[in-house]
Structures are given as structure tokens and as C-alpha cells.
């Protein structure tokens, strides 16, 4: 391709830039020093010096002519150092390939990129404020497929070459839309039909907006069409993006799009935006036309209105006030650049927009509607009013207004709830600092107090009977539930509201009272007053410091529990207002749960689900209201967790599912959109590939082939000779992206063929479930860390579905397994040091080495002990209830104590060492809990033990009872005996009397009556000497060892026989077999993966709370708000069939989505099966009902029969009495 550069004489204004042809593209440098334009008609790029001109016409000082064979110029950009970069395209007879060209306009030389050999086709390029050059391109990998790579280069030129600083890989279905010139770290992406903002520095991703129809709107060349139609502007509160003629406003605080408008139709709403200081510059920026043509301007109603009133008020420079409408394009925050008659004009934006009062003054003319705005009156104006129309006058004087005509229940949530975003705290804080002497500022919105009611009136000045009167527009009365602890006895009833009015703007008013802060809004269209904010604050009139403290933060404090308890109107407003529900819904649902308001819980739950169904792409954050409250629901109403878990299983934030073929086994592999990988560590590896590529082109092909074969033979020999080491090193380098799979465009792809596996993507519906509170104290977090809902809720209902398992997989793969390995490694160091010092005989280990090992054991033991102590402080009850913590604490304490005792006394306490090694070995075994093949059994051990603990207590009490009985029966009468001196008495329980004796056989064959040999007694001769040994004897008896009773004769001691038989029958035979049966039942109940997953979740929760640092728990890449996961299609089909057969597949919720899923998975006859299953269930219910009726009838018959029997018995008794009376009379 051939390009020609022409130097333009600055003093020559005769020849117009681009030869007077139409300018089709314009871009400005990040700091606004230079500007470049492109004309498609004559294929030239012109440079304009902006910095040297304060305001007015710019002069072009450089022109670059592009070769005629270039079919299209896709993108142009310029740096503040006057370096031009542009992407151009040509047709290679298959498709259009886009190439990148970089020209230093200072010396007219082309700049090279040191790693540019990998890029095939380019998609975007831009400079940022840091002087970095960023672009996106396709890169071939060794498998013959392409990656989309974002490259960031330093613009420090060395030998006309730039060096790569950072590399990022984005998903193949993603498109780089724009790079912010004014925030060096922000990049905007389109992926999965969603728009994202990605911060390169923090790697934080924000989902801005989603729509599934964008790709359908573009017939071809989607990438460049969407780039042309996409524009964005942002500040610290809002992100506004424009797609074609639609502007979407995204709230950073609420994490959802809060409003959208069409710039060609919603002109009234656009001007409403201009009333908001934070949104005004953003919307104005995006209101400028996308295409620099007169036709585009004529169709842009907002822009036409702006230009009309700018023209009317002479706010444009005189040179631009011509008959032809100038084409303006807002490119910086301080200047507007206009195109007129082939030249570029620079206009100061700040000075012009400061005079644009037309945005407010001409509202009526723009809207063509009657005036409904009520002007604010100051104190003097209000005092000068002759009279106010009273309620009686209203009723008599032409019925000016009906005081009851204001409907407080009107739905207003469709309007933008601006108080959630406006900086009202600054106004309130300023008022508190400079509190006026008078308590009431006379405003249009008036209030008066009536007991525990707050009454507000909106008045408008009108002319009535040739006098100035006040017309009543609207009335609102709020009743507050001031009872019990909320009543302030120090005030009279009418003084409960000591009120200060703080005017925020025309339609908003803040009322500061003894019970808190209230913000009211007057809606002009509906003529209604709504309570938009209420936060309970228990203070009094003179306690201004309290309010200053509560309002010290940049945002208003969240409403507390008492706020909702005091005002039913506030509950209704939050519940029915979309933005308020999202902002305060968590607090409202927590209030409903704690107050046991089931109706309110159901309403909030249903509204969150409805909002999500209405807009799956953009309203996913409403689900966070439910999921963040799961810990409370688990405590009070756990049935809601099961309901939510089953209703949201296998859903996606889209109306349809997408099946992809993956080259890895990614079943239940979790991730977050978009999956951006930092490959910066692989820059050194990439440079090596570039070097080998250059060598290949310089060397003879045959010579290079010989070297290549020899190199491969050597590498193969080395790899296979040390395969475990080489494999581990290769895995680590690949896993942490120290090496990549890039290949130059001409390189051959790998011959490896991998069969892809079809996978389907699902969304984990537990939004913000893993997130921690944003506000925290670093030191306090070390001692008493705050919890996330994930940590607080370890529930079966969560982990019995794939959603719970996917959460665990995400945490484990992201950080869990690495920290677990580090913990395991440090414990292995403790185990190795202590075991080596305690086990190896003294003659085989040096004394100094042994001391060092013991010191190391103490240090490592203290480290592990510190984490155990933190867990005890955090939640002592939970720590005690975890059985494995006993082994954890003993495995730390015993080695520390044993090593310290050994070092201090030089005494090797063998028994203490043996127990220390025992618990260390057991804890080593516990580390296998995290692996499923082992963890299932550990989970069964704990879950079964929890179920049978009551039975074990009963069994233990019975054993104690028998031990007590045997102790009383078999303990010696005289306990003052010695095992060294024989004591002879008549006590049958005396150890000397029951010890085995041996007699001497005389010559005549008889046995001498005096013992010849006596076995010395010991503590085991009679184990019932003490109660402790009696318990141990019963334990031995329980295990089948009855030797403790063998020293007594059973024929002479029938009581022993009776107790032994009772013990064996009751405990050994009956209770132990019952115990085994209970174990089988408990094992069958918990022999599933749920117990294992809960156990793994507890391990991850422990790692999060006590091993991660406080700021790490707030990393978005480790704790994202929304998580997705892949699922194998075949396994998904099986799981759905299982759910259907178990009756857990709810087709009524997300019916269209589930129908699409079943269709994609080819699950047929689902509705027939569901109908048949429903009929079976109904038949079973009918049979159950019939059986219950029969049982009730049987019970009734039995009762009747019993009554008849009782009557018959009474009759027989009466008959008997009559007979006795008659018999007595006969005898007389």
C-alpha cells in the first residue's frame, strides 16, 4: 500500500483541508491538544492544532493521503504527541481484513510494534491519558483458532518502535467497543448481548445494559456498526451509554439501568434530565449526532432544540451564526468542535452551557403543555399574600379544589426517583452547619402537626376575586406509630414533631424531626405528595450533633428497622417503587422477617421475581434482595430458601439458552462474564517466540529444519526423563499465564484434535450472595470479620442443587485450593519438624538440630493456634459445635506444650509426645476432607454423630447407672488396705481375698489348706475400688470383656449374675443392636453429596474469614455479584429428568425460559409426563383423603361401639341392682 504525506503551509488558507470534501470522521487527542479528521470522499486524514487556539477556527498543519486501493478506514485516533493511528480494511476475496497503521506526524515515519507479528485483523485502537496506545486484534493459537487480544503499548519511541506493556485476552464472542480517553483504565466491551465497563487496573467489571436484539438489528459487519452507533459518558454516579438513538442511564449505586430515552422522541424527558446536575453534562454529550451529516442533525429533535435556543440567545460565536447549520460534535468536557464550510471550529463549552437557561425557562414551549410548575416563594412573598383560601372557602368558592382529591396511592415509580441520586446530603449538611434562628422557612409546601400525624399542603398563588389567594393543590397526612419505646415523654403530644424545613429543589423538601429525617416529593403531573425517604433517628430538638454525625457520609443513611415500624406509608412506598425497592429492599425484607409479616415477605418476594422476569438482562439485581436476606430466612422461614432454590434452578439472565462446544470438561465450571484473562506475565515468552520467528526468516530453511529437529529431540528427552517435574512446571507456567499459546500468523497449527463437549450456560441465581459489606475497619476485620450471606448460611436447600455446587467450585478454583494447599503445607512443616524431633532416637540426631526442630514446631504451632483462637473469638458456640475443632486445637496446643516442656526441662515426656503425635496424625488425615472421595465419609461421620448424639447420651447414662450399682455392690468395705501388706478379713471384695492363690500338694496327695503362693493384688484385681475404674470396667464389659467380674463366684453371688444379665440383655444385646440400626438409618439419610458440599463450604468460609485479608474479601474477581457456570448437556438432560420425576421441576415459573431449555435439550413428552405425574399425584392425594375419611369413620364407629358397650355395662349393672333389690324383698 502506498501513502503520501503532505505538509500544509500554516499561512496558506486558500486550499481547504480535504480539498473541501465532506468530513466523515473526527477524533481528538486525550488531553485535547490535537484533532484529526478523515474524509471518505478523497481519502485523506488531516491534523489540526487545537492547543494553540483559544476559540475560533483551527488550522490544519498536516495531511495524510491514503492509497486508493484502501477500501475503508474503520477508525482513526491521535495522541497528544501528534501521533496518528488508523485501522484500514481491504478485501482478500474471502472477507475484509483490517490492518493497523501508525504514523509519527512530527517526522512522517511509520512506527512499529515489537509484538505485532501475532495480530491478524484489528478491531479498535485508541490513546489514553497516560500516553499508552491500546488496540484489539485477532491472534492465532497453536490449535488453529483465534483469540481476541487487547494490547497496551508504551508510546515511548525507541528506534521507531513501541514496546508492549500489558496483554489481555477477552472472549471470542466479545467486542471492544470503546476506550475511555479521560479515564485511562476504563474499557467498554460488548459480550453475551451485554455492554460492560472494565477497569484494566482493578480488573473490576460492571454490567451496564443488556439487550438480545442488537445483533439482529445489523444485517452484516456487526462489529463496526455497533462501534459507530455506540457512545458513552460517565461520572462517579452514573454511566450513560447511547446505542443508536437510545440513551440508557446506569446507576453505579443501584447496579441497574434506571432510565432510558429516545433522543428523537422523548424530548420532554430529556429536558427533565437537564434539571439534574449530575446527569446534565452526560446527556448533553450523548445528544450530539453520531454521524456528521446535515440529515442526521435534522432528525435529532433534542439537538435541534439546543441549536435553536443557542442561536436565539446568540451563544454561538458570530462566525458560526450563518444560514447553514454548523455540524457540532462534543469531543471533550471543555470544548465543542464544529464543522462549517470544511473547517474545524473550537467553541468553549463551559462558558456557553452556563448561559443555557433556556433549558428551564422554555420548558413550556418545548413541551407544549400548560404550566404545572409551582414556583417557590420566599418568606417575604408569602407574608405579602393577602389571604389564603381556607377549606370552607374552597367548598363555597367555585370548588377550586377538593382537598380530598389527592390520591396518595398513585403509582409513581415509573418516574425517575431523583432523590436516590442527587447530592442532597451536601445541602442538608450545609444547613446543619449554618442552622437558621427561625425554625420554619416559609415555603410553597406547607406542613402542620396534629398529634402523631404530619400534614403537608401544597399551595399555588392564584388570582381569586381580584385578590391574590392560595389555591390548595394537594394534601398529604402521614400517621406514625409512636407507641411504647418510640414515645418521647419529655415532649407534649403536639411537640413530637419538632420540625425544620430544608428546601432541596423546586419539588423536594426535607423535614428534620425528633423521630428522624423525611424527604417528600411533589409530583406535578399526578398532583400528589409521596414520602420518598424516611430514616428513624432518636434525637431531640437541641441534639444537632447527632444529626451531623448521622449525615456525615456522602449518601443518606439506610432506613433502619424502626423506620419501617413507625410508618406504614413508608413501607408501601418502598415496596411499590422500583428504584426504592432495589435500594432499600434488603432492609425492608429484613424488617418483614423479624416482625413475622408473612404477607409483606410474600409481596417482596413476588415483586423481585416479577421485576427480574420483566427484564432478565438488566433487573437481575432484584434477586439480590432475596439472596442477601437468606441468612435471616434460614433462621425464621427456611421454606423460602427451598422455594427459591427450586424456582431458580437452571435459569439464565436471557430469554434463551446458548449451547457451546468446549474443548475441556467444564461441567459445573463457574465463571463471571466476560472472562478476561491477564496475559501480561507472558510478555517475555511472547518475545522469545518473536525472536525465533525472526531467526526462522533469516536462516536457510534446511538449516533451520535441522536445528528444529535437534531441539525437539533434546527437549523430548529432557521432558520424558524428568516428566513429573517438567509436567508440573509446564502446568504452573500455563496456569498462571507465564506462557501462552500464541503462534505467528504463518505458523503451522498443532495437529492435536480434541473432540469438543456440548455445554450449556446457566446463571447462579444467588446474586451478591458471596459479597461482603463494602464499609469496614481494617483492624477490626482482623479480629472480628464481617460475614457474607454465604458464610452465614450453610443450608441443605442451597447445596442440593447445581447452583450451590457451582458457587463452591468457583470459590475453590479461584482462591480456595491455593490457600488450602498453603495451610496444608505449613501444617506438614509442623508435623515434619515435631515428628522428626520426637521419633528419631537421640543417637541418630544432633542435639542442636533437635532443638531447632522443637523451636520451629513451637513457632508453626503458634501460627496455627492463632487462627484457631480467632475462630473461637468470632463464634465460640459454632466453634464448639464443630467436632473436628477438638482435633485442630489439640494438634496445636499439645505439640507446643510438649516442645516447650522438653526445651525447658530437657525431659522427654514420652506420654505427652505420644498424644501430640496422635492428634497431629489425625489432623493430617482431616485435610483429606476437601476431596470428595474422602470427604463424603468425614461428612457422614459428623452428620450421623449429630443425629444419634441423644441416643449416645441415653446409653452413657445407663452405663453410668450400672457402673454405680456394681461399684456399691463390689467395692471393699474397708478401704484402708495396702497392696504391699496382706490384709486378712471377711470382706469378699477385699483384693487380697479374691486374688488367685496356689496351694502346696502334700505327699499323701492332699492340698495344704494354707496358701503356698499368693498372687499379689493390684488395681485391676478389683476394678470397683473406685468409681472411675468401675466406669472403665463397664466399658470393657460393653466390648465383651467381662474379666473384671471373673474374680467373684457367680454361684455364690446371684446379684452379680442378675446385674450382668440385665447389662448384657439391655445394653449389649438390645441397645447396641438398636444403635447399629440407627447408624444404618442415619448413614442412608446422609449418604449423599449434600453433606460433603456443606462441609466444603464450611472450609471455604473458614478460609475467607480467617486467612484472606479484609481487602481481599472485597475483590470483585474473587467475589463477583453474578456468577455463571457451564453444564454438560447430557448431564443436564439427566438432571432435569430426575427433577421432573421427583416433582421438583416447576414449569410455571420462568415458563418460556424452561420451555426453551427443554426444547434445546430435546426432552420430549415433558408436558405429557407432567400431566401424567400430576394425575398420579392427584390420585394419590384422593386415595389419601379417602383413607383419612375411612379412618375417621372407623374412629367414629369405634367411639360409638365403645359408648354402646359402656351403656350395655351400665344396663347390666342396673339390672343386677334391681335383681338384688327384688331378692332382698323376697327374703323379707
PDB file of N, CA, C and O in Angstrom, residues 103 116 170 204 237 295 316 357 418 458 519 545 659 666 676 694 700 703 707 757 763 766 834 929 966 1045 1191 1204:
ATOM      1  N   UNK A 103       1.535   6.470  12.331  1.00  0.00           N
ATOM      2  CA  UNK A 103       2.400   7.469  11.700  1.00  0.00           C
ATOM      3  C   UNK A 103       2.750   8.540  12.722  1.00  0.00           C
ATOM      4  O   UNK A 103       1.872   9.100  13.381  1.00  0.00           O
ATOM      5  N   UNK A 116       3.931  -7.238  17.033  1.00  0.00           N
ATOM      6  CA  UNK A 116       2.832  -7.099  16.093  1.00  0.00           C
ATOM      7  C   UNK A 116       2.700  -8.275  15.127  1.00  0.00           C
ATOM      8  O   UNK A 116       1.725  -8.359  14.385  1.00  0.00           O
ATOM      9  N   UNK A 170      -9.721 -11.475  25.786  1.00  0.00           N
ATOM     10  CA  UNK A 170     -11.152 -11.354  26.021  1.00  0.00           C
ATOM     11  C   UNK A 170     -11.854 -12.493  25.284  1.00  0.00           C
ATOM     12  O   UNK A 170     -11.276 -13.097  24.372  1.00  0.00           O
ATOM     13  N   UNK A 204     -12.033  -4.741  37.609  1.00  0.00           N
ATOM     14  CA  UNK A 204     -13.438  -4.750  38.019  1.00  0.00           C
ATOM     15  C   UNK A 204     -14.316  -4.605  36.785  1.00  0.00           C
ATOM     16  O   UNK A 204     -14.075  -3.751  35.934  1.00  0.00           O
ATOM     17  N   UNK A 237     -21.247   8.793  39.591  1.00  0.00           N
ATOM     18  CA  UNK A 237     -22.572   8.285  39.985  1.00  0.00           C
ATOM     19  C   UNK A 237     -23.301   7.565  38.871  1.00  0.00           C
ATOM     20  O   UNK A 237     -24.064   6.644  39.136  1.00  0.00           O
ATOM     21  N   UNK A 295     -28.405  15.651   7.398  1.00  0.00           N
ATOM     22  CA  UNK A 295     -29.625  14.854   7.517  1.00  0.00           C
ATOM     23  C   UNK A 295     -29.767  14.288   8.931  1.00  0.00           C
ATOM     24  O   UNK A 295     -30.875  14.243   9.471  1.00  0.00           O
ATOM     25  N   UNK A 316     -23.565  31.007  20.268  1.00  0.00           N
ATOM     26  CA  UNK A 316     -22.514  30.548  19.385  1.00  0.00           C
ATOM     27  C   UNK A 316     -21.672  31.748  18.947  1.00  0.00           C
ATOM     28  O   UNK A 316     -22.148  32.882  18.925  1.00  0.00           O
ATOM     29  N   UNK A 357     -29.916  28.926  29.999  1.00  0.00           N
ATOM     30  CA  UNK A 357     -31.082  28.938  30.874  1.00  0.00           C
ATOM     31  C   UNK A 357     -32.337  28.521  30.150  1.00  0.00           C
ATOM     32  O   UNK A 357     -33.363  28.252  30.754  1.00  0.00           O
ATOM     33  N   UNK A 418     -35.321  10.787  41.684  1.00  0.00           N
ATOM     34  CA  UNK A 418     -34.055  11.507  41.676  1.00  0.00           C
ATOM     35  C   UNK A 418     -33.443  11.661  43.054  1.00  0.00           C
ATOM     36  O   UNK A 418     -32.242  11.862  43.171  1.00  0.00           O
ATOM     37  N   UNK A 458     -49.725  21.517  49.639  1.00  0.00           N
ATOM     38  CA  UNK A 458     -49.076  22.193  48.519  1.00  0.00           C
ATOM     39  C   UNK A 458     -50.016  23.285  48.033  1.00  0.00           C
ATOM     40  O   UNK A 458     -51.178  23.016  47.710  1.00  0.00           O
ATOM     41  N   UNK A 519     -37.999  12.923  53.574  1.00  0.00           N
ATOM     42  CA  UNK A 519     -37.925  13.665  52.319  1.00  0.00           C
ATOM     43  C   UNK A 519     -39.214  13.419  51.559  1.00  0.00           C
ATOM     44  O   UNK A 519     -39.580  12.274  51.282  1.00  0.00           O
ATOM     45  N   UNK A 545     -25.727  17.727  66.899  1.00  0.00           N
ATOM     46  CA  UNK A 545     -24.519  16.944  66.669  1.00  0.00           C
ATOM     47  C   UNK A 545     -24.861  15.522  66.256  1.00  0.00           C
ATOM     48  O   UNK A 545     -24.135  14.891  65.483  1.00  0.00           O
ATOM     49  N   UNK A 659     -26.030 -23.103  23.589  1.00  0.00           N
ATOM     50  CA  UNK A 659     -25.203 -24.309  23.726  1.00  0.00           C
ATOM     51  C   UNK A 659     -23.911 -24.102  22.949  1.00  0.00           C
ATOM     52  O   UNK A 659     -23.929 -23.788  21.756  1.00  0.00           O
ATOM     53  N   UNK A 666     -15.860 -29.036  31.343  1.00  0.00           N
ATOM     54  CA  UNK A 666     -16.194 -27.843  32.129  1.00  0.00           C
ATOM     55  C   UNK A 666     -17.520 -27.994  32.853  1.00  0.00           C
ATOM     56  O   UNK A 666     -18.187 -26.998  33.132  1.00  0.00           O
ATOM     57  N   UNK A 676     -12.111 -12.294  31.222  1.00  0.00           N
ATOM     58  CA  UNK A 676     -10.931 -11.565  30.751  1.00  0.00           C
ATOM     59  C   UNK A 676      -9.708 -12.102  31.492  1.00  0.00           C
ATOM     60  O   UNK A 676      -9.689 -12.185  32.715  1.00  0.00           O
ATOM     61  N   UNK A 694      11.898 -14.423  13.905  1.00  0.00           N
ATOM     62  CA  UNK A 694      12.857 -13.641  13.124  1.00  0.00           C
ATOM     63  C   UNK A 694      14.029 -14.502  12.668  1.00  0.00           C
ATOM     64  O   UNK A 694      14.510 -14.374  11.534  1.00  0.00           O
ATOM     65  N   UNK A 700      18.535 -20.229   6.534  1.00  0.00           N
ATOM     66  CA  UNK A 700      18.145 -21.110   5.445  1.00  0.00           C
ATOM     67  C   UNK A 700      17.119 -22.116   5.958  1.00  0.00           C
ATOM     68  O   UNK A 700      17.221 -22.603   7.066  1.00  0.00           O
ATOM     69  N   UNK A 703      18.626 -25.538   6.994  1.00  0.00           N
ATOM     70  CA  UNK A 703      19.412 -25.407   8.225  1.00  0.00           C
ATOM     71  C   UNK A 703      18.501 -25.234   9.449  1.00  0.00           C
ATOM     72  O   UNK A 703      18.712 -25.826  10.503  1.00  0.00           O
ATOM     73  N   UNK A 707      18.066 -27.721  12.830  1.00  0.00           N
ATOM     74  CA  UNK A 707      18.141 -27.204  14.203  1.00  0.00           C
ATOM     75  C   UNK A 707      16.845 -27.479  14.957  1.00  0.00           C
ATOM     76  O   UNK A 707      16.842 -27.864  16.126  1.00  0.00           O
ATOM     77  N   UNK A 757     -16.996 -30.870  23.740  1.00  0.00           N
ATOM     78  CA  UNK A 757     -18.151 -31.351  24.509  1.00  0.00           C
ATOM     79  C   UNK A 757     -19.214 -30.262  24.523  1.00  0.00           C
ATOM     80  O   UNK A 757     -18.910 -29.116  24.858  1.00  0.00           O
ATOM     81  N   UNK A 763     -26.993 -19.351  34.947  1.00  0.00           N
ATOM     82  CA  UNK A 763     -26.632 -18.309  35.915  1.00  0.00           C
ATOM     83  C   UNK A 763     -26.935 -18.807  37.325  1.00  0.00           C
ATOM     84  O   UNK A 763     -27.987 -19.407  37.561  1.00  0.00           O
ATOM     85  N   UNK A 766     -27.980 -16.769  43.016  1.00  0.00           N
ATOM     86  CA  UNK A 766     -27.663 -16.179  44.323  1.00  0.00           C
ATOM     87  C   UNK A 766     -26.818 -14.929  44.108  1.00  0.00           C
ATOM     88  O   UNK A 766     -25.591 -14.944  44.252  1.00  0.00           O
ATOM     89  N   UNK A 834       8.030 -31.675  64.282  1.00  0.00           N
ATOM     90  CA  UNK A 834       7.759 -32.268  65.586  1.00  0.00           C
ATOM     91  C   UNK A 834       7.938 -33.775  65.563  1.00  0.00           C
ATOM     92  O   UNK A 834       8.522 -34.364  66.482  1.00  0.00           O
ATOM     93  N   UNK A 929     -10.509 -34.135  53.906  1.00  0.00           N
ATOM     94  CA  UNK A 929     -11.943 -33.880  53.873  1.00  0.00           C
ATOM     95  C   UNK A 929     -12.378 -33.141  52.626  1.00  0.00           C
ATOM     96  O   UNK A 929     -13.518 -33.275  52.173  1.00  0.00           O
ATOM     97  N   UNK A 966     -22.658 -51.590  90.339  1.00  0.00           N
ATOM     98  CA  UNK A 966     -21.547 -52.520  90.586  1.00  0.00           C
ATOM     99  C   UNK A 966     -20.551 -51.935  91.578  1.00  0.00           C
ATOM    100  O   UNK A 966     -19.950 -52.657  92.376  1.00  0.00           O
ATOM    101  N   UNK A1045     -15.190 -59.096  86.285  1.00  0.00           N
ATOM    102  CA  UNK A1045     -16.096 -59.790  87.204  1.00  0.00           C
ATOM    103  C   UNK A1045     -15.690 -61.244  87.434  1.00  0.00           C
ATOM    104  O   UNK A1045     -16.373 -61.966  88.171  1.00  0.00           O
ATOM    105  N   UNK A1191     -60.555 -43.749  57.981  1.00  0.00           N
ATOM    106  CA  UNK A1191     -60.003 -43.818  59.332  1.00  0.00           C
ATOM    107  C   UNK A1191     -60.853 -43.019  60.306  1.00  0.00           C
ATOM    108  O   UNK A1191     -61.115 -43.463  61.430  1.00  0.00           O
ATOM    109  N   UNK A1204     -71.741 -47.760  73.184  1.00  0.00           N
ATOM    110  CA  UNK A1204     -72.741 -48.819  73.324  1.00  0.00           C
ATOM    111  C   UNK A1204     -72.342 -49.845  74.376  1.00  0.00           C
ATOM    112  O   UNK A1204     -73.166 -50.326  75.171  1.00  0.00           O
TER     113      UNK A1204
END
